[in-house]
Structures are given as C-alpha cells and as structure tokens.
Amino acid sequence: MNNNPTISVITPVYNVSKYLDRCIESIINQTFDNFELILVDDGSTDDSGEKCDSWADKDSRIKIIHQKNAGAGAARNVGLTMATGDYIAFVDSDDWIELDMYETLIKLLQDFPMADIAICDTHWTTSSKANIKRSEDPKICVKEQSELLEEFFRIHGEKSNYGIYNKLIRRHIIRDFLFLEGTLSEDVMATYYFYTHCQKAVYINRKLYNYFQNNAGVTKSKVTQKDFEYIKAFERIYKDIKYINNDFA
C-alpha cells in the first residue's frame, strides 16, 4: 500500500515570524488534506524556526529542515529532495492560500489528465486578509505549450507573472529540475522550465493564491538588484529558447 502524500508543498522560511502562522494555517486547513508540508528554515535569525518546530509538533504532515542561510532557490532544492508526493506545489511564507486551492487544482488535473500543470489566478494584496469576490461561473481552459510561452514572453501584452506559487505540478515534470541558487530570479527560470517541459496546462480564473505585497520592504521608485537579475535571466532564456522553439527566438 502506498502511504505517500498526494501533494508535497514546499515553503522556504526566512525571518517571517509576523506572517508565518497565517501561511501555515492556510495550508494545513486545506479541504484536500492528503499532503505533506515541507518547511525549510533558511537560517532565520528571528523565531521563525521555533514556530516551524511548534507547528510540526501539532501536525504530523509537516516536515522541518533547518539549514544555514542559502537563499530561496537553495531552500526549495532541499525541499524537492525530501518531497514524496505525486504533485509539487510552492508557497511563499509571507503569503497564504484559499482553503480549497489544492482541492480545486488537483480536481482539474484529474479531470484533464493530458495536462501536466494546473494554474489558478493570484490575488495581489497589501492587506492581511483577502476579500475576494468569487465568480459563480469560473472559466476553465486547457492551454497548449505555445500559449503558455506566449503568455510567458508577453507576446500579446499580457500582465507579467512568472510566479511558481499559483501552480500544481505533476512530479514527473520536475523530476530532474533544480532551482538556480544565489539569484533573486529563480522563479523566472523555474516557470520557463515548467512550461518548456509540459505539453499542456489547465487554467482556472479563480484567485486562489494570496500574494502579500509588503510595501514596507519595497522601494518602488528605484531599480533594484532583482530587476538586473531578471534581465540576466531573460538573457539566458533567450539563448535557450532558440533550441526549443524558433517562433520565440
């Protein structure tokens, strides 16, 4: 009998004590409960690591890794080495998810077995609580790889979203994948990898992921290191895409 969890949720944790409980609560209270939550404490200097341990004592589905600070990419790689689920998901530790997010996404992958990734919309917020008006008639569609790449490269002027967090991914898609380490743009490269290694994805236009924008820590008027690292990431992607699909080269 296979007792492995269906979903592995990987969450890097670094000095987010103020928001961590909200994040973990939203995951452990999911309506789909056959999952493991892998919390990677990336050398936190506040009490985030202790909070992780406390949550693990309460819920056997939670696994904890404590490591020296190495960045989000390295933390996610460690989480991937421990993941045993058939599906992989990522949640940032200052964000939170709607309680039926994984029930919704896994049902999509079951209903559309040709799809390798299920994608939902993201609610961007500076508030501590979401106030989302849900559509009574959500729209679902299957997207070919070419359409995913068109959106990734914003061919038709779509809003940029390179996040890995609003997705549920079949394990075989990222079996040999590792996040780039030592960079702030690992999410861009990861999403590009996911899209170039799947044939189809299924999308629902429901905002099931709450992305917390902490304005106190963001300087909107200045160019940041992350902006430059995004440029470097797309330089690498441009060199690679020529070998995969000439339509985007």
Protein backbone atom coordinates (compact mmCIF):
# COMPACT_ATOMS: atom_id res chain seq x y z
CA MET A 1 0.00 0.00 0.00
CA ASN A 2 1.33 3.45 -0.96
CA ASN A 3 1.13 5.78 2.02
CA ASN A 4 2.89 8.66 0.31
CA PRO A 5 1.08 12.01 0.33
CA THR A 6 -0.56 13.08 -2.91
CA ILE A 7 0.85 16.62 -2.79
CA SER A 8 4.15 17.97 -1.49
CA VAL A 9 4.00 21.66 -0.57
CA ILE A 10 7.42 23.32 -0.25
CA THR A 11 7.80 26.57 1.69
CA PRO A 12 11.11 28.35 2.31
CA VAL A 13 11.11 30.24 5.60
CA TYR A 14 13.36 33.18 6.40
CA ASN A 15 12.61 35.78 9.09
CA VAL A 16 8.85 35.86 8.51
CA SER A 17 7.63 35.39 12.07
CA LYS A 18 4.95 38.06 11.62
CA TYR A 19 3.29 36.22 8.71
CA LEU A 20 4.25 32.57 9.17
CA ASP A 21 1.25 31.41 11.20
CA ARG A 22 -1.15 32.82 8.61
CA CYS A 23 0.67 30.94 5.84
CA ILE A 24 0.85 27.60 7.63
CA GLU A 25 -2.76 27.76 8.84
CA SER A 26 -3.98 28.29 5.28
CA ILE A 27 -2.12 25.16 4.17
CA ILE A 28 -2.90 22.73 6.98
CA ASN A 29 -6.61 23.66 6.85
CA GLN A 30 -6.95 22.80 3.17
CA THR A 31 -10.12 20.92 2.20
CA PHE A 32 -7.80 18.47 0.40
CA ASP A 33 -5.78 17.03 3.27
CA ASN A 34 -3.56 14.31 1.77
CA PHE A 35 -0.38 16.36 1.57
CA GLU A 36 2.93 16.98 3.26
CA LEU A 37 4.16 20.46 4.08
CA ILE A 38 7.93 20.82 3.91
CA LEU A 39 9.11 23.92 5.76
CA VAL A 40 12.73 24.82 5.05
CA ASP A 41 14.03 27.21 7.70
CA ASP A 42 16.74 29.01 5.76
CA GLY A 43 18.83 30.23 8.68
CA SER A 44 16.21 32.52 10.21
CA THR A 45 17.51 34.85 12.93
CA ASP A 46 14.07 35.60 14.40
CA ASP A 47 11.79 32.96 15.95
CA SER A 48 10.56 31.59 12.60
CA GLY A 49 12.48 28.34 13.10
CA GLU A 50 10.93 27.79 16.53
CA LYS A 51 7.49 28.44 15.08
CA CYS A 52 8.12 25.80 12.42
CA ASP A 53 9.04 23.27 15.10
CA SER A 54 5.95 24.14 17.11
CA TRP A 55 3.69 23.59 14.10
CA ALA A 56 5.38 20.26 13.33
CA ASP A 57 4.63 19.10 16.87
CA LYS A 58 0.94 19.76 16.20
CA ASP A 59 0.62 18.22 12.73
CA SER A 60 2.40 15.08 11.52
CA ARG A 61 2.07 16.20 7.89
CA ILE A 62 4.67 18.91 8.50
CA LYS A 63 8.37 18.22 7.91
CA ILE A 64 11.04 20.66 9.05
CA ILE A 65 14.51 21.30 7.68
CA HIS A 66 16.84 23.78 9.39
CA GLN A 67 19.81 24.97 7.35
CA LYS A 68 22.28 27.82 7.11
CA ASN A 69 21.04 30.74 5.07
CA ALA A 70 21.48 29.97 1.37
CA GLY A 71 18.56 31.71 -0.34
CA ALA A 72 15.12 30.69 -1.58
CA GLY A 73 16.42 28.68 -4.54
CA ALA A 74 18.63 26.51 -2.34
CA ALA A 75 15.84 26.10 0.21
CA ARG A 76 13.41 24.91 -2.46
CA ASN A 77 16.01 22.45 -3.80
CA VAL A 78 16.38 20.92 -0.36
CA GLY A 79 12.61 20.69 -0.17
CA LEU A 80 12.48 18.92 -3.53
CA THR A 81 14.94 16.28 -2.32
CA MET A 82 12.56 15.48 0.55
CA ALA A 83 9.30 15.63 -1.42
CA THR A 84 7.47 12.32 -1.85
CA GLY A 85 4.17 13.50 -3.36
CA ASP A 86 2.88 12.84 -6.86
CA TYR A 87 2.30 16.59 -7.27
CA ILE A 88 4.51 19.50 -6.23
CA ALA A 89 3.44 22.97 -5.06
CA PHE A 90 5.26 26.03 -3.73
CA VAL A 91 4.00 28.62 -1.25
CA ASP A 92 5.99 31.64 -0.06
CA SER A 93 5.97 32.01 3.71
CA ASP A 94 4.54 35.53 3.81
CA ASP A 95 1.64 34.59 1.51
CA TRP A 96 -1.42 32.44 2.11
CA ILE A 97 -3.80 30.35 0.04
CA GLU A 98 -7.55 29.89 -0.16
CA LEU A 99 -8.73 26.81 1.72
CA ASP A 100 -9.91 24.97 -1.39
CA MET A 101 -6.92 25.79 -3.60
CA TYR A 102 -5.44 22.31 -3.79
CA GLU A 103 -8.81 20.56 -3.93
CA THR A 104 -9.61 22.74 -6.94
CA LEU A 105 -6.28 22.28 -8.71
CA ILE A 106 -5.97 18.53 -8.20
CA LYS A 107 -9.51 18.03 -9.49
CA LEU A 108 -8.51 19.94 -12.62
CA LEU A 109 -5.56 17.62 -13.19
CA GLN A 110 -7.79 14.60 -12.62
CA ASP A 111 -10.44 15.91 -15.00
CA PHE A 112 -7.84 16.87 -17.61
CA PRO A 113 -5.23 14.08 -17.49
CA MET A 114 -3.48 15.44 -20.59
CA ALA A 115 -2.42 18.50 -18.57
CA ASP A 116 0.79 18.47 -16.53
CA ILE A 117 0.20 21.71 -14.60
CA ALA A 118 -2.89 23.27 -13.04
CA ILE A 119 -2.82 27.07 -12.73
CA CYS A 120 -5.06 29.48 -10.82
CA ASP A 121 -5.15 33.26 -10.62
CA THR A 122 -3.33 35.29 -7.96
CA HIS A 123 -4.79 37.91 -5.65
CA TRP A 124 -2.19 40.64 -5.06
CA THR A 125 -2.79 42.38 -1.75
CA THR A 126 -1.24 44.66 0.85
CA SER A 127 -3.93 43.68 3.36
CA SER A 128 -3.60 40.97 5.99
CA LYS A 129 -6.84 39.38 4.83
CA ALA A 130 -8.20 38.61 1.41
CA ASN A 131 -11.53 39.99 0.27
CA ILE A 132 -12.06 38.09 -2.95
CA LYS A 133 -15.34 38.12 -4.85
CA ARG A 134 -15.65 34.71 -6.45
CA SER A 135 -17.18 34.16 -9.82
CA GLU A 136 -20.27 31.97 -9.74
CA ASP A 137 -19.25 30.57 -13.11
CA PRO A 138 -15.47 30.16 -13.16
CA LYS A 139 -13.88 29.64 -16.55
CA ILE A 140 -11.62 26.66 -17.18
CA CYS A 141 -9.47 26.17 -20.24
CA VAL A 142 -6.63 23.96 -21.43
CA LYS A 143 -3.57 25.80 -22.73
CA GLU A 144 -1.06 24.36 -25.16
CA GLN A 145 2.66 24.84 -24.53
CA SER A 146 2.82 27.50 -27.25
CA GLU A 147 0.13 29.55 -25.50
CA LEU A 148 1.91 29.23 -22.16
CA LEU A 149 5.12 30.50 -23.73
CA GLU A 150 3.29 33.35 -25.47
CA GLU A 151 1.99 34.46 -22.08
CA PHE A 152 5.41 34.00 -20.50
CA PHE A 153 7.03 36.24 -23.11
CA ARG A 154 4.01 38.61 -23.10
CA ILE A 155 3.60 38.27 -26.87
CA HIS A 156 0.11 39.76 -26.69
CA GLY A 157 0.85 42.23 -23.89
CA GLU A 158 -0.36 40.09 -21.01
CA LYS A 159 0.47 41.14 -17.46
CA SER A 160 3.75 39.56 -16.45
CA ASN A 161 3.51 36.78 -13.87
CA TYR A 162 6.44 34.46 -13.55
CA GLY A 163 5.41 33.01 -10.22
CA ILE A 164 5.74 29.35 -9.33
CA TYR A 165 3.29 29.62 -6.44
CA ASN A 166 -0.07 29.56 -8.26
CA LYS A 167 0.57 26.14 -9.79
CA LEU A 168 0.20 22.44 -9.00
CA ILE A 169 2.71 20.40 -10.99
CA ARG A 170 2.87 16.71 -11.80
CA ARG A 171 6.02 15.30 -10.24
CA HIS A 172 7.49 13.89 -13.47
CA ILE A 173 7.71 17.41 -14.96
CA ILE A 174 10.32 18.50 -12.42
CA ARG A 175 11.94 15.19 -11.57
CA ASP A 176 15.34 16.39 -12.85
CA PHE A 177 14.83 20.08 -12.09
CA LEU A 178 16.88 22.25 -9.72
CA PHE A 179 16.32 25.91 -8.92
CA LEU A 180 19.15 28.31 -9.66
CA GLU A 181 20.89 29.24 -6.43
CA GLY A 182 22.40 32.57 -5.47
CA THR A 183 19.97 34.63 -7.53
CA LEU A 184 16.74 36.53 -6.94
CA SER A 185 15.27 35.47 -10.30
CA GLU A 186 14.99 31.73 -9.70
CA ASP A 187 11.20 31.91 -10.13
CA VAL A 188 11.54 33.22 -13.70
CA MET A 189 13.86 30.40 -14.74
CA ALA A 190 11.69 27.84 -12.95
CA THR A 191 8.47 28.89 -14.67
CA TYR A 192 10.24 28.83 -18.02
CA TYR A 193 11.45 25.29 -17.27
CA PHE A 194 7.97 24.14 -16.25
CA TYR A 195 6.42 25.50 -19.44
CA THR A 196 9.06 24.02 -21.75
CA HIS A 197 8.75 20.59 -20.16
CA CYS A 198 4.98 20.25 -20.29
CA GLN A 199 2.69 19.87 -23.30
CA LYS A 200 -0.47 21.30 -21.77
CA ALA A 201 -1.70 23.09 -18.67
CA VAL A 202 -5.21 23.58 -17.33
CA TYR A 203 -6.17 27.02 -16.05
CA ILE A 204 -9.00 28.31 -13.86
CA ASN A 205 -9.69 32.03 -13.45
CA ARG A 206 -10.23 31.86 -9.70
CA LYS A 207 -7.93 33.78 -7.36
CA LEU A 208 -6.84 31.04 -5.00
CA TYR A 209 -3.37 32.31 -4.09
CA ASN A 210 -2.91 35.45 -1.99
CA TYR A 211 0.37 37.20 -2.74
CA PHE A 212 1.25 39.60 0.06
CA GLN A 213 3.00 42.76 -1.12
CA ASN A 214 4.92 44.10 1.82
CA ASN A 215 5.31 47.73 0.79
CA ALA A 216 7.42 48.47 3.84
CA GLY A 217 10.21 46.43 2.35
CA VAL A 218 9.89 47.56 -1.25
CA THR A 219 11.31 50.66 -2.90
CA LYS A 220 9.15 51.10 -5.96
CA SER A 221 10.88 54.19 -7.34
CA LYS A 222 14.35 52.66 -7.66
CA VAL A 223 15.83 49.95 -9.80
CA THR A 224 16.76 47.03 -7.57
CA GLN A 225 19.18 44.13 -7.79
CA LYS A 226 16.23 41.89 -8.62
CA ASP A 227 15.48 43.96 -11.73
CA PHE A 228 19.00 43.38 -13.04
CA GLU A 229 18.80 39.67 -12.23
CA TYR A 230 15.56 39.40 -14.22
CA ILE A 231 17.42 40.87 -17.20
CA LYS A 232 20.16 38.27 -16.81
CA ALA A 233 17.54 35.52 -16.51
CA PHE A 234 15.90 36.52 -19.79
CA GLU A 235 19.27 36.66 -21.49
CA ARG A 236 19.77 33.00 -20.53
CA ILE A 237 16.23 32.15 -21.59
CA TYR A 238 16.66 33.84 -24.97
CA LYS A 239 19.76 31.78 -25.69
CA ASP A 240 17.91 28.60 -24.72
CA ILE A 241 14.58 29.17 -26.47
CA LYS A 242 16.24 29.20 -29.91
CA TYR A 243 16.91 25.49 -29.49
CA ILE A 244 13.38 24.72 -28.29
CA ASN A 245 11.02 26.83 -30.38
CA ASN A 246 12.14 29.14 -33.17
CA ASP A 247 8.85 31.01 -33.00
CA PHE A 248 10.11 32.86 -29.92
CA ALA A 249 13.75 33.34 -30.95
